[in-house]
Coordinates of C-alpha atoms (C1' of nucleotides) in Angstrom, one line a residue:
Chain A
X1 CA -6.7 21.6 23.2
X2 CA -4.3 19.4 21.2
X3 CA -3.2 19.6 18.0
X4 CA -2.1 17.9 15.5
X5 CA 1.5 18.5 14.2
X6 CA 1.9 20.1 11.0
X7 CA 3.6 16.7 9.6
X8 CA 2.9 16.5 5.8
X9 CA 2.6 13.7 5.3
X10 CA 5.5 13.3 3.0
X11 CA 5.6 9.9 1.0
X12 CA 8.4 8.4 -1.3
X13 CA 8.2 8.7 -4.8
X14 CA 4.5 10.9 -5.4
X15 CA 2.4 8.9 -8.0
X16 CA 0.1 12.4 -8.4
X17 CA 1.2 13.6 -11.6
X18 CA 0.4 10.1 -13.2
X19 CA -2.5 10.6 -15.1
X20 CA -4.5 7.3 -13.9
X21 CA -7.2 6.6 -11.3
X22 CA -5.5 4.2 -10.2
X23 CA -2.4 6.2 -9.2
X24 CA -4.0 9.0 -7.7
X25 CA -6.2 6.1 -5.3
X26 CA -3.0 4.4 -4.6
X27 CA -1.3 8.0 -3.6
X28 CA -4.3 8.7 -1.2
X29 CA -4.6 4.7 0.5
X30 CA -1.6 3.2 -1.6
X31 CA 0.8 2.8 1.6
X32 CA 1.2 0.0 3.6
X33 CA -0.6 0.7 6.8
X34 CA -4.1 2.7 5.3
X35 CA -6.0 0.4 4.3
X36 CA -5.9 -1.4 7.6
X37 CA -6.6 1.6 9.4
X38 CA -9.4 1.9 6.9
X39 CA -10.9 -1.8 7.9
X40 CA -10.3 -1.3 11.7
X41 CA -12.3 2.0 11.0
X42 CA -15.1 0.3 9.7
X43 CA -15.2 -2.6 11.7
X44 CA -15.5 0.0 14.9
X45 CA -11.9 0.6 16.0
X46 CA -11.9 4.7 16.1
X47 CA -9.8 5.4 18.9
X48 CA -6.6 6.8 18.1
X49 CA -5.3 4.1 21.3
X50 CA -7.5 1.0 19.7
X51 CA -6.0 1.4 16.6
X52 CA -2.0 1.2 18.6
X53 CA -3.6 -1.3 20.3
X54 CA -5.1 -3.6 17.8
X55 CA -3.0 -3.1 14.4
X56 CA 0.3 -2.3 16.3
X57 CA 1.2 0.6 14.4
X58 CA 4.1 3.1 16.0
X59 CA 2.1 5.5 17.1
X60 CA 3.5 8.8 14.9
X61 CA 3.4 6.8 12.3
X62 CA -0.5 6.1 12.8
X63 CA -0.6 10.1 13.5
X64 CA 1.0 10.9 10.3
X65 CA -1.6 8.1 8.5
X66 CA -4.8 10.2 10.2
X67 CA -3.3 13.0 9.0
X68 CA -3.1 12.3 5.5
X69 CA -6.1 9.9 5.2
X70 CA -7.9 13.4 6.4
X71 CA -6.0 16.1 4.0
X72 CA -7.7 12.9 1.5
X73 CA -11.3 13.5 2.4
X74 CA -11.6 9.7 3.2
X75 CA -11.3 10.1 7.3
X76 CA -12.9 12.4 9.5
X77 CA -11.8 13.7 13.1
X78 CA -14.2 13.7 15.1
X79 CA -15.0 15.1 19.5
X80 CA -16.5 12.5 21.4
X81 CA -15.9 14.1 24.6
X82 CA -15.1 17.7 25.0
X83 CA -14.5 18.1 28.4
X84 CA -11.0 16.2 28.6
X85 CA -11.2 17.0 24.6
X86 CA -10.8 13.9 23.0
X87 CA -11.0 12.9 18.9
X88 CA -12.3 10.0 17.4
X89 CA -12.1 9.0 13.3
X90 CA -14.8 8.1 11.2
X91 CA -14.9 7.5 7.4
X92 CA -16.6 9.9 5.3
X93 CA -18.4 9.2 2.5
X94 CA -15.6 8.7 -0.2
X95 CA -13.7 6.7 2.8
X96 CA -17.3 4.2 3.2
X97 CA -17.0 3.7 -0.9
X98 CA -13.8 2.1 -0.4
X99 CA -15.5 -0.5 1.8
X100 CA -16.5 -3.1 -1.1
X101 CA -13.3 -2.5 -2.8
X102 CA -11.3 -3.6 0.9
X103 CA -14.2 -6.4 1.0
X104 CA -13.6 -7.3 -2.3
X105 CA -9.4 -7.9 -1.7
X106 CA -10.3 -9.6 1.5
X107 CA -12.2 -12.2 -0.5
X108 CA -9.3 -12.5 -2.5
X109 CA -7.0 -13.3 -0.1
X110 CA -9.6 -15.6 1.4
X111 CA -9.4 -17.6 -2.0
X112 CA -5.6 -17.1 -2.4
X113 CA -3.8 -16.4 0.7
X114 CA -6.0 -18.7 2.8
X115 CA -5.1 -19.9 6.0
X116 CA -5.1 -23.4 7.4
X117 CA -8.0 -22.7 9.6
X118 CA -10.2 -20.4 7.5
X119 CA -11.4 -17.2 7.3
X120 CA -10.8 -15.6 10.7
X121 CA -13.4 -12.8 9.8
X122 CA -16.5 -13.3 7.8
X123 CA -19.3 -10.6 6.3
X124 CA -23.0 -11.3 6.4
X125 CA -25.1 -9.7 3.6
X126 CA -27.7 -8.3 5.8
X127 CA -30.1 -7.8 2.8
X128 CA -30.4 -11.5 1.9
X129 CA -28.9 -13.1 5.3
X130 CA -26.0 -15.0 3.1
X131 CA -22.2 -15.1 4.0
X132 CA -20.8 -12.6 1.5
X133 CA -19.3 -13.8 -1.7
X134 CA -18.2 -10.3 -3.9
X135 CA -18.6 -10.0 -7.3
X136 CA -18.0 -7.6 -9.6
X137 CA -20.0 -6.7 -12.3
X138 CA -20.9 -4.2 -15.0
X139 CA -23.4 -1.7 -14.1
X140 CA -25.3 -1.8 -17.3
X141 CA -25.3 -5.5 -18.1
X142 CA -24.7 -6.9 -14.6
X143 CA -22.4 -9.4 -16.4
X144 CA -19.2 -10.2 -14.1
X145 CA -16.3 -8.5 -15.3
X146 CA -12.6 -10.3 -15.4
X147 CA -9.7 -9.2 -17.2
X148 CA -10.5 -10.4 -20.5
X149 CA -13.7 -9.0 -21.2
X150 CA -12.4 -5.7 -20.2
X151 CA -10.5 -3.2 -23.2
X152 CA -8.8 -0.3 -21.8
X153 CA -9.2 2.5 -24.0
X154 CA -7.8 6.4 -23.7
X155 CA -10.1 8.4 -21.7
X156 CA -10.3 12.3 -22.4
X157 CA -7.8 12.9 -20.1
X158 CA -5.2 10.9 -21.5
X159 CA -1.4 11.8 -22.5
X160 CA 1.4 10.2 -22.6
X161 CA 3.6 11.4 -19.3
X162 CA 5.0 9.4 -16.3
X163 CA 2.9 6.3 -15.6
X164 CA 1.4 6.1 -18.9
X165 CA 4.0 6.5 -21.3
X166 CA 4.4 3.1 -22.5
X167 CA 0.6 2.5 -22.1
X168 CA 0.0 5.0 -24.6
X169 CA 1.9 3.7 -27.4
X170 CA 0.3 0.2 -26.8
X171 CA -3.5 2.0 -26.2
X172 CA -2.6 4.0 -29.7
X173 CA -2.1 0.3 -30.9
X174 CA -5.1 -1.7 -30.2
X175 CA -7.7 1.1 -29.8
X176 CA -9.4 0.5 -32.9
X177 CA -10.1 -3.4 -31.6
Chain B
X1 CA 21.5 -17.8 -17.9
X2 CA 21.3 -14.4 -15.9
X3 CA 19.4 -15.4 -12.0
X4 CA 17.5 -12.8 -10.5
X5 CA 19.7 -12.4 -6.8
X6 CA 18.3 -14.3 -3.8
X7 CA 17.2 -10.9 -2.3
X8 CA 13.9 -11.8 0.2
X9 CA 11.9 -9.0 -0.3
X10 CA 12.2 -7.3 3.1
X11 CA 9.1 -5.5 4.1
X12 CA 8.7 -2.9 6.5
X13 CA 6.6 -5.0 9.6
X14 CA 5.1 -8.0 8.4
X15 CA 0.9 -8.4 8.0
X16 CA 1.6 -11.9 7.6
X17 CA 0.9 -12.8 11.6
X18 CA -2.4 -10.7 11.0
X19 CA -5.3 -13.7 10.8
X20 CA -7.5 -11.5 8.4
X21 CA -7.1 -11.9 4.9
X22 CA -7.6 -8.9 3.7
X23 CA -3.7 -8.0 6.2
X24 CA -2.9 -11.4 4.5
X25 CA -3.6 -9.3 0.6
X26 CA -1.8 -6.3 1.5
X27 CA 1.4 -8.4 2.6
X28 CA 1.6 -9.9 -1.2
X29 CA 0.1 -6.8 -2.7
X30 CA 0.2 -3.9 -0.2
X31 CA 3.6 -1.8 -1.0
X32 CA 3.4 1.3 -2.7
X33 CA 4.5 0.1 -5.9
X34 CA 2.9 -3.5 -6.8
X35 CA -0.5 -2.2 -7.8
X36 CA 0.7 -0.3 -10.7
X37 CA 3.1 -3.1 -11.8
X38 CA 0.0 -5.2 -11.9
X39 CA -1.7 -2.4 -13.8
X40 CA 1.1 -2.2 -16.2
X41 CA 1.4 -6.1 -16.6
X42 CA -2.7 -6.1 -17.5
X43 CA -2.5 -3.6 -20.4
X44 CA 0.7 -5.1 -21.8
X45 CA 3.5 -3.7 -20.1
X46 CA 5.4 -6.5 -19.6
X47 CA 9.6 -6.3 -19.6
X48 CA 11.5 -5.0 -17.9
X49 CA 12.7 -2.3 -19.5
X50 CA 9.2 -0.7 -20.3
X51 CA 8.1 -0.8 -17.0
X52 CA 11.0 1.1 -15.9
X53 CA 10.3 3.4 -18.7
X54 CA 6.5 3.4 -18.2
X55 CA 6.2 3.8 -14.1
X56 CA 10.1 5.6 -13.8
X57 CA 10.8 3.0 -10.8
X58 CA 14.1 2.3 -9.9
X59 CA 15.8 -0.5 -11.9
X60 CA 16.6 -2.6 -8.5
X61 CA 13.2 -1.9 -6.7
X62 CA 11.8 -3.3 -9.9
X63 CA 13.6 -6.5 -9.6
X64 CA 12.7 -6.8 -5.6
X65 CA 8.8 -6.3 -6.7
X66 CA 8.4 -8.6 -9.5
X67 CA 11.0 -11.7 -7.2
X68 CA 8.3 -11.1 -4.5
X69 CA 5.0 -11.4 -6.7
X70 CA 6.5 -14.0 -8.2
X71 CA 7.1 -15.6 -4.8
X72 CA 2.7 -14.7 -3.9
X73 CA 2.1 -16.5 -6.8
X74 CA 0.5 -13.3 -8.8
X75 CA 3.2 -13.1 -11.3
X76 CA 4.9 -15.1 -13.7
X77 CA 8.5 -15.1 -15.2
X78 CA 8.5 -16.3 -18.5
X79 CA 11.1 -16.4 -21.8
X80 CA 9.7 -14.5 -24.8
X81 CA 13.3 -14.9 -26.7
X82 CA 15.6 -17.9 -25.8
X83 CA 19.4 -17.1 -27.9
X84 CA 20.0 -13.9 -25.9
X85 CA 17.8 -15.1 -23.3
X86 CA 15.4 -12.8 -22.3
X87 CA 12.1 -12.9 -20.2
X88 CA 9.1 -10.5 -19.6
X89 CA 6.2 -10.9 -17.1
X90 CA 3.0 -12.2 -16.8
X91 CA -0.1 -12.3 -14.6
X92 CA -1.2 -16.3 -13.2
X93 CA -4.9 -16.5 -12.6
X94 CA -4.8 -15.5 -8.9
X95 CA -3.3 -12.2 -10.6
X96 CA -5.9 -11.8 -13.0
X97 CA -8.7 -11.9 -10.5
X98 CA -6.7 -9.1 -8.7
X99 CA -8.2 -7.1 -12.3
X100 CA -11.5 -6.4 -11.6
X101 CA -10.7 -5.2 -7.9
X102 CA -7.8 -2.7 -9.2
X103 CA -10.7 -1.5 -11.6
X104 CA -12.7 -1.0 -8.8
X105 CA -10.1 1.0 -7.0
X106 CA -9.4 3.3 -10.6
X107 CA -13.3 3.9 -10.5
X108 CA -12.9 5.0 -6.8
X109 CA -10.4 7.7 -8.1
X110 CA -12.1 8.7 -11.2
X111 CA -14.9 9.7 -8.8
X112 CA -12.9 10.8 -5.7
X113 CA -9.8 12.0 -7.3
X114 CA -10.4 13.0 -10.7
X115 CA -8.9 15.3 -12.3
X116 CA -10.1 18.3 -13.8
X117 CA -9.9 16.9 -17.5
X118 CA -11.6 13.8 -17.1
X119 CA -10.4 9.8 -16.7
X120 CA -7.1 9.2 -18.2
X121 CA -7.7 5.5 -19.1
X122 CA -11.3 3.9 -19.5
X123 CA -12.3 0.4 -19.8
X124 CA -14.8 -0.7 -22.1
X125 CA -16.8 -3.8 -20.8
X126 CA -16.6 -6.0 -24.3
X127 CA -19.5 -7.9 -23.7
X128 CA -22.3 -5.6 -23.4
X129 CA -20.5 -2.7 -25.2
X130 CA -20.9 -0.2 -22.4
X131 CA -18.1 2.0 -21.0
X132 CA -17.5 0.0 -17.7
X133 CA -19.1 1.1 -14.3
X134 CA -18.1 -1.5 -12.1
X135 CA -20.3 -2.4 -8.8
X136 CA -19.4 -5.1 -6.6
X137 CA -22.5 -7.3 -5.4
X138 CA -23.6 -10.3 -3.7
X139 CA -23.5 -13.5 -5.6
X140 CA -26.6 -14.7 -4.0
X141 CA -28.9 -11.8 -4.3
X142 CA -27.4 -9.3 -6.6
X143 CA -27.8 -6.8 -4.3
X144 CA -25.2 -4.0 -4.2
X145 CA -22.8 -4.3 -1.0
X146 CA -22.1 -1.4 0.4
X147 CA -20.7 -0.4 3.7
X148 CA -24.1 -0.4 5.8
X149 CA -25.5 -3.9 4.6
X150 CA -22.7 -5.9 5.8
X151 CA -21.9 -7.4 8.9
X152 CA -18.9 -8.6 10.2
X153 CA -18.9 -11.7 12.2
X154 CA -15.9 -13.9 13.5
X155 CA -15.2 -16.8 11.0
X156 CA -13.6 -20.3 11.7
X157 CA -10.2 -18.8 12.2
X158 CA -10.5 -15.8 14.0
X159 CA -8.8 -15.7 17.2
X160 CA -7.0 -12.4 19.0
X161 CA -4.1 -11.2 17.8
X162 CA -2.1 -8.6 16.7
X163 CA -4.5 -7.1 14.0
X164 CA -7.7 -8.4 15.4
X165 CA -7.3 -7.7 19.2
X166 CA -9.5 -5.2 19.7
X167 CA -11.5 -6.6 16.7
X168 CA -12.4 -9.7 18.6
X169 CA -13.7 -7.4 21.2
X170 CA -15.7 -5.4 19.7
X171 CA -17.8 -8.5 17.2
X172 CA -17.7 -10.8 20.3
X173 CA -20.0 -7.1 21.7
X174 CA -22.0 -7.4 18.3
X175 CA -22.1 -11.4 17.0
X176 CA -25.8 -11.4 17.8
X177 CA -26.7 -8.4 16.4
Chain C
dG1 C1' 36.7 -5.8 -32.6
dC2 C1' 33.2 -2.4 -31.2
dC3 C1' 28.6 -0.8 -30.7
dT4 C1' 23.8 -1.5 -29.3
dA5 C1' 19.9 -3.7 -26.9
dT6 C1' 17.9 -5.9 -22.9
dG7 C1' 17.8 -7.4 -18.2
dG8 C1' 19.4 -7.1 -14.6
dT9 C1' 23.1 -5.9 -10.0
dT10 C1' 25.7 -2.8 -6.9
dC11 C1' 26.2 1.0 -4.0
dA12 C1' 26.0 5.5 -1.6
dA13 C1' 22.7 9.0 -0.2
dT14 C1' 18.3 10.0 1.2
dG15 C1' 13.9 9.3 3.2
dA16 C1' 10.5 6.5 5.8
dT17 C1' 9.4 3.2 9.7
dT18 C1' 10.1 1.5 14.3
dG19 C1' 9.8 1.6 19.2
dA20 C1' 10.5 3.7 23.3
dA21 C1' 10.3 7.6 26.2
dC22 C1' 8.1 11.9 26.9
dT23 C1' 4.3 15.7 27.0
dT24 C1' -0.2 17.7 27.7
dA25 C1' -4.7 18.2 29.7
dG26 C1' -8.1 17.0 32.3
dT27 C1' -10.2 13.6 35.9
dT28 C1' -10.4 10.4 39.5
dT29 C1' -8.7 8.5 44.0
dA30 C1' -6.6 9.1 48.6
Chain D
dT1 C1' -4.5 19.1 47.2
dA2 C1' -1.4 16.1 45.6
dA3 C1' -0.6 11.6 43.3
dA4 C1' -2.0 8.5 40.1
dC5 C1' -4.5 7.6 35.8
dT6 C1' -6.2 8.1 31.1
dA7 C1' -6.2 9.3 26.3
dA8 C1' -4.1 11.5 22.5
dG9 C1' -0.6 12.7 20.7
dT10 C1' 5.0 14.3 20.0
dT11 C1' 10.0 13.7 19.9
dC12 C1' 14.0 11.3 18.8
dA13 C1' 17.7 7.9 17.6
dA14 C1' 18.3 3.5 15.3
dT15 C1' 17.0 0.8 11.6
dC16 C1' 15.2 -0.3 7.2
dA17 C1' 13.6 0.8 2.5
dT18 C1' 13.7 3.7 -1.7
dT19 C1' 16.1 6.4 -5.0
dG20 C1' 19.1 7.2 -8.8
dA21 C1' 23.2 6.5 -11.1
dA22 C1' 26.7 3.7 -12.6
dC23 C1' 28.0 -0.8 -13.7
dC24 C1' 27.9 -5.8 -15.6
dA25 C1' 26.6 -9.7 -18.6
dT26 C1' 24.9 -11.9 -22.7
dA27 C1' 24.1 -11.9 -27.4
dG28 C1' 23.5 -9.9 -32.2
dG29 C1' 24.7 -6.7 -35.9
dC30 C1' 28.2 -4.0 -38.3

DNA sequence: GCCTATGGTTCAATGATTGAACTTAGTTTA
DNA sequence: TAAACTAAGTTCAATCATTGAACCATAGGC
């Protein structure tokens, strides 16, 4: 049976001791190829050979991805054969939560980064039947939410280190708003 | 007048041949660093020298990221100080409707990645009060998208290639669905 | 004149990405 | 039973990007 090299993965400058969500997401699918993998996952590209195939990836490159999306928790390895033994990926559950987050930048570049000839790939609500059009909205009031009726405010986990250092000082400034 | 150098933002291989806009996103927006520059530049991190102090990026990677999101259009270079001239940053629109997605992606990690003393940085949605749980939904029917009511179908300008090759296989298997 | 502040630029060393060739294991075809 | 084939990786040299430190330029204050 085949294994995967112990490759680690090993990343440029390590955003993990920024204390932010944001930075520990971007450390786990912050790269240039993941969330591609992540679409091409979803959309039902799960062979190691597809996803050469389709996003053009080098192909220890795409090893080392798998790898680390794994070690994440947001991709599983998975047999779909096991007499030639042969591996398959699938998101898990935190990897499936990312989906409306990658549906949601998708829509952006639809609006933004728009090509002459449209959208070349579309999404179908399949609970109402309408072409999908994201939003994002507040959980309690379901208002949409847009940078300015949004005030970032020190959680409990907050200090003042790498990645926040700055921000503190300004938070420490406008937190009584 | 001190220029920012002609330097053209080399990326590692290009998304930008990729008809799917969410490729078409991560090619303005997809490096390692950008989405934490945006961060910084939404909660009011905005010269130079703080983000270098706040994110401890190197000086001239710095200058690379903020010529090419200034070049996507999600950035803006303007002069806060004109007798020793001097300039800081700003979001345009198509960068502050980048917000709410990033927000989605920091309450992906506070779930996912937390760490063990709780979020770092929270938002407060301002007009309902409530400490913001974001949810992306469908415009039409409010519904809550999530990775198993959606369909993906081949828009106006899909068409095979590199990024949707085995993509336009595998809808043209599913379009009636 | 000299020091400081801010916003960059330059450059050598290091690390990551690319692309092509190779390996492994089992299965089919001749 | 050997040769060819398939799928999933591994290995490696060349190239490209990132890092970190030192430098430069402009202007103001002392």
């Amino acid at each position: 049976m085949m294994q995967l090299s112990g490759v680690s993965a090993l990343e440029r400058t390590s955003f993990a001791d920024i204390p932010c969500s944001l930075a520990r997401s971007l450390e786990a699918i912050g790269d240039w190829w993941s969330p591609l993998i992540l679409r091409d996952l979803f959309l039902g590209v799960r062979r190691f050979g597809e996803l050469v195939e389709d996003l053009g990836i080098s192909r220890n490159l795409l090893t080392r991805r798998l790898v680390a999306l794994e070690e994440a928790g947001i991709v599983r390895r998975e047999p779909y054969e096991t007499r030639p033994p042969r591996y398959e990926y699938a998101l898990t559950e935190a990897g499936l939560e990312l989906v409306p987050i990658l549906v949601a930048l998708t829509a952006w570049g639809d609006r933004w980064k728009a090509p002459r000839k449209g959208a070349p790939i579309e999404f179908v609500h399949t609970d109402c039947g309408h072409r999908l059009r994201p939003r994002i909205v507040c959980a309690d009031c379901s208002g949409e939410i847009s940078h300015d009726n949004l005030r970032p405010m020190p959680g409990p986990g907050a200090r003042a280190a790498r990645g926040t250092k700055v921000i503190a000082r300004k938070l420490a400034g406008t937190a009584g708003l």
